[in-house]
Amino acid sequence: MVIFNHKAESPTFVIVTAGIGIWYFSQRRDRVNLILLIVSFFLISMSVSDLVPAPVRNDFVRPYSIKAVMGIVIWFKILYEQLTLRYRPLGVADPSGATLAKSTSASI
């Protein structure tokens, strides 16, 4: 609901960030998901902070709703995984019958 609302305020994106966190930590770790998590953190949380220069923030990030881009990308990735049955949450048996164990950060 938040990512498609063009009038959503910055505090509302806490909902998107929480959803991305739940998505990331509920599945196996891989490089693509880690990259999406890191990029989404910077685009959603940091793009409206004082770390980004004011001209970039006021002329590019806010008018074009750049904060919503990563939420939409991750949402499409979730849809793709569910439609193609590629989503494998932690602790669920894979097609070969083995249970997927929790992976560690060392496997990344």
PDB file of C-alpha atoms in Angstrom:
ATOM      1  CA  MET A   1       0.000   0.000   0.000  1.00  0.00           C
ATOM      2  CA  VAL A   2       2.788   2.406   0.865  1.00  0.00           C
ATOM      3  CA  ILE A   3       4.997   1.851  -2.180  1.00  0.00           C
ATOM      4  CA  PHE A   4       2.246   2.752  -4.647  1.00  0.00           C
ATOM      5  CA  ASN A   5       1.013   5.825  -2.774  1.00  0.00           C
ATOM      6  CA  HIS A   6       2.593   8.882  -4.397  1.00  0.00           C
ATOM      7  CA  LYS A   7       1.744  11.017  -1.345  1.00  0.00           C
ATOM      8  CA  ALA A   8       3.269   8.674   1.260  1.00  0.00           C
ATOM      9  CA  GLU A   9       5.351  10.524   3.815  1.00  0.00           C
ATOM     10  CA  SER A  10       8.807   9.442   4.938  1.00  0.00           C
ATOM     11  CA  PRO A  11       7.699   8.070   8.342  1.00  0.00           C
ATOM     12  CA  THR A  12       5.286   5.731   6.546  1.00  0.00           C
ATOM     13  CA  PHE A  13       8.210   3.947   4.895  1.00  0.00           C
ATOM     14  CA  VAL A  14       8.959   2.301   8.243  1.00  0.00           C
ATOM     15  CA  ILE A  15       6.293  -0.201   7.176  1.00  0.00           C
ATOM     16  CA  VAL A  16       8.174  -0.944   3.942  1.00  0.00           C
ATOM     17  CA  THR A  17      11.495  -1.253   5.771  1.00  0.00           C
ATOM     18  CA  ALA A  18       9.994  -3.656   8.320  1.00  0.00           C
ATOM     19  CA  GLY A  19       8.523  -5.758   5.510  1.00  0.00           C
ATOM     20  CA  ILE A  20      11.875  -5.907   3.737  1.00  0.00           C
ATOM     21  CA  GLY A  21      13.525  -6.998   6.986  1.00  0.00           C
ATOM     22  CA  ILE A  22      10.976  -9.761   7.506  1.00  0.00           C
ATOM     23  CA  TRP A  23      11.416 -10.862   3.882  1.00  0.00           C
ATOM     24  CA  TYR A  24      15.210 -10.982   4.129  1.00  0.00           C
ATOM     25  CA  PHE A  25      15.457 -12.790   7.461  1.00  0.00           C
ATOM     26  CA  SER A  26      12.777 -15.376   6.643  1.00  0.00           C
ATOM     27  CA  GLN A  27      14.649 -17.033   3.797  1.00  0.00           C
ATOM     28  CA  ARG A  28      18.005 -18.413   2.788  1.00  0.00           C
ATOM     29  CA  ARG A  29      20.804 -15.908   2.464  1.00  0.00           C
ATOM     30  CA  ASP A  30      22.269 -15.243  -0.948  1.00  0.00           C
ATOM     31  CA  ARG A  31      24.141 -12.397  -2.615  1.00  0.00           C
ATOM     32  CA  VAL A  32      21.199 -11.019  -4.586  1.00  0.00           C
ATOM     33  CA  ASN A  33      19.017 -10.702  -1.490  1.00  0.00           C
ATOM     34  CA  LEU A  34      21.871  -9.124   0.488  1.00  0.00           C
ATOM     35  CA  ILE A  35      22.491  -6.570  -2.257  1.00  0.00           C
ATOM     36  CA  LEU A  36      18.776  -5.752  -2.425  1.00  0.00           C
ATOM     37  CA  LEU A  37      18.699  -5.332   1.368  1.00  0.00           C
ATOM     38  CA  ILE A  38      21.688  -2.968   1.429  1.00  0.00           C
ATOM     39  CA  VAL A  39      20.543  -0.887  -1.548  1.00  0.00           C
ATOM     40  CA  SER A  40      17.034  -0.639  -0.129  1.00  0.00           C
ATOM     41  CA  PHE A  41      18.427   0.563   3.200  1.00  0.00           C
ATOM     42  CA  PHE A  42      20.300   3.371   1.490  1.00  0.00           C
ATOM     43  CA  LEU A  43      17.528   4.359  -0.925  1.00  0.00           C
ATOM     44  CA  ILE A  44      14.655   4.142   1.558  1.00  0.00           C
ATOM     45  CA  SER A  45      16.218   5.247   4.827  1.00  0.00           C
ATOM     46  CA  MET A  46      19.205   7.359   3.900  1.00  0.00           C
ATOM     47  CA  SER A  47      17.970   9.149   0.785  1.00  0.00           C
ATOM     48  CA  VAL A  48      15.960  11.645   2.837  1.00  0.00           C
ATOM     49  CA  SER A  49      18.595  12.174   5.544  1.00  0.00           C
ATOM     50  CA  ASP A  50      21.153  14.935   5.813  1.00  0.00           C
ATOM     51  CA  LEU A  51      23.824  12.567   4.479  1.00  0.00           C
ATOM     52  CA  VAL A  52      22.480  13.210   0.987  1.00  0.00           C
ATOM     53  CA  PRO A  53      23.140  16.717  -0.368  1.00  0.00           C
ATOM     54  CA  ALA A  54      20.085  18.976  -0.268  1.00  0.00           C
ATOM     55  CA  PRO A  55      19.913  19.581  -4.056  1.00  0.00           C
ATOM     56  CA  VAL A  56      19.869  15.836  -4.749  1.00  0.00           C
ATOM     57  CA  ARG A  57      17.349  15.205  -1.990  1.00  0.00           C
ATOM     58  CA  ASN A  58      15.013  18.077  -2.939  1.00  0.00           C
ATOM     59  CA  ASP A  59      15.309  17.944  -6.745  1.00  0.00           C
ATOM     60  CA  PHE A  60      15.577  14.210  -7.385  1.00  0.00           C
ATOM     61  CA  VAL A  61      14.657  11.950  -4.454  1.00  0.00           C
ATOM     62  CA  ARG A  62      11.466  13.615  -3.257  1.00  0.00           C
ATOM     63  CA  PRO A  63       9.843  14.648  -6.570  1.00  0.00           C
ATOM     64  CA  TYR A  64      10.426  11.262  -8.217  1.00  0.00           C
ATOM     65  CA  SER A  65       9.623   9.156  -5.122  1.00  0.00           C
ATOM     66  CA  ILE A  66      12.927   7.308  -5.332  1.00  0.00           C
ATOM     67  CA  LYS A  67      12.260   5.818  -1.885  1.00  0.00           C
ATOM     68  CA  ALA A  68       9.577   3.576  -3.355  1.00  0.00           C
ATOM     69  CA  VAL A  69      11.766   2.075  -6.095  1.00  0.00           C
ATOM     70  CA  MET A  70      13.477  -0.590  -3.991  1.00  0.00           C
ATOM     71  CA  GLY A  71      10.230  -1.540  -2.294  1.00  0.00           C
ATOM     72  CA  ILE A  72       8.710  -2.146  -5.716  1.00  0.00           C
ATOM     73  CA  VAL A  73      11.765  -4.098  -6.941  1.00  0.00           C
ATOM     74  CA  ILE A  74      11.697  -6.377  -3.896  1.00  0.00           C
ATOM     75  CA  TRP A  75       7.939  -6.760  -4.168  1.00  0.00           C
ATOM     76  CA  PHE A  76       8.324  -7.924  -7.787  1.00  0.00           C
ATOM     77  CA  LYS A  77      11.083 -10.336  -6.716  1.00  0.00           C
ATOM     78  CA  ILE A  78       8.774 -11.834  -4.085  1.00  0.00           C
ATOM     79  CA  LEU A  79       5.989 -12.181  -6.665  1.00  0.00           C
ATOM     80  CA  TYR A  80       8.365 -13.823  -9.143  1.00  0.00           C
ATOM     81  CA  GLU A  81       9.614 -16.298  -6.530  1.00  0.00           C
ATOM     82  CA  GLN A  82       6.088 -17.210  -5.488  1.00  0.00           C
ATOM     83  CA  LEU A  83       4.778 -17.588  -9.022  1.00  0.00           C
ATOM     84  CA  THR A  84       7.714 -19.743 -10.132  1.00  0.00           C
ATOM     85  CA  LEU A  85       7.848 -21.668  -6.835  1.00  0.00           C
ATOM     86  CA  ARG A  86      11.425 -20.570  -6.188  1.00  0.00           C
ATOM     87  CA  TYR A  87      10.703 -19.233  -2.720  1.00  0.00           C
ATOM     88  CA  ARG A  88      12.299 -21.476  -0.113  1.00  0.00           C
ATOM     89  CA  PRO A  89      11.873 -20.201   3.445  1.00  0.00           C
ATOM     90  CA  LEU A  90      14.154 -21.439   6.201  1.00  0.00           C
ATOM     91  CA  GLY A  91      13.317 -24.823   7.712  1.00  0.00           C
ATOM     92  CA  VAL A  92      11.136 -26.072   4.845  1.00  0.00           C
ATOM     93  CA  ALA A  93      11.953 -29.280   2.986  1.00  0.00           C
ATOM     94  CA  ASP A  94      13.316 -28.882  -0.519  1.00  0.00           C
ATOM     95  CA  PRO A  95      12.174 -31.131  -3.422  1.00  0.00           C
ATOM     96  CA  SER A  96      14.903 -33.711  -2.704  1.00  0.00           C
ATOM     97  CA  GLY A  97      13.458 -34.283   0.774  1.00  0.00           C
ATOM     98  CA  ALA A  98      16.260 -32.676   2.758  1.00  0.00           C
ATOM     99  CA  THR A  99      15.402 -29.954   5.227  1.00  0.00           C
ATOM    100  CA  LEU A 100      17.048 -26.644   4.527  1.00  0.00           C
ATOM    101  CA  ALA A 101      19.174 -25.629   7.466  1.00  0.00           C
ATOM    102  CA  LYS A 102      19.674 -22.062   8.519  1.00  0.00           C
ATOM    103  CA  SER A 103      22.595 -20.688   6.600  1.00  0.00           C
ATOM    104  CA  THR A 104      25.226 -18.590   8.244  1.00  0.00           C
ATOM    105  CA  SER A 105      26.754 -15.378   7.081  1.00  0.00           C
ATOM    106  CA  ALA A 106      29.913 -17.314   6.245  1.00  0.00           C
ATOM    107  CA  SER A 107      28.147 -18.936   3.311  1.00  0.00           C
ATOM    108  CA  ILE A 108      27.575 -15.586   1.618  1.00  0.00           C
TER     109      ILE A 108
END
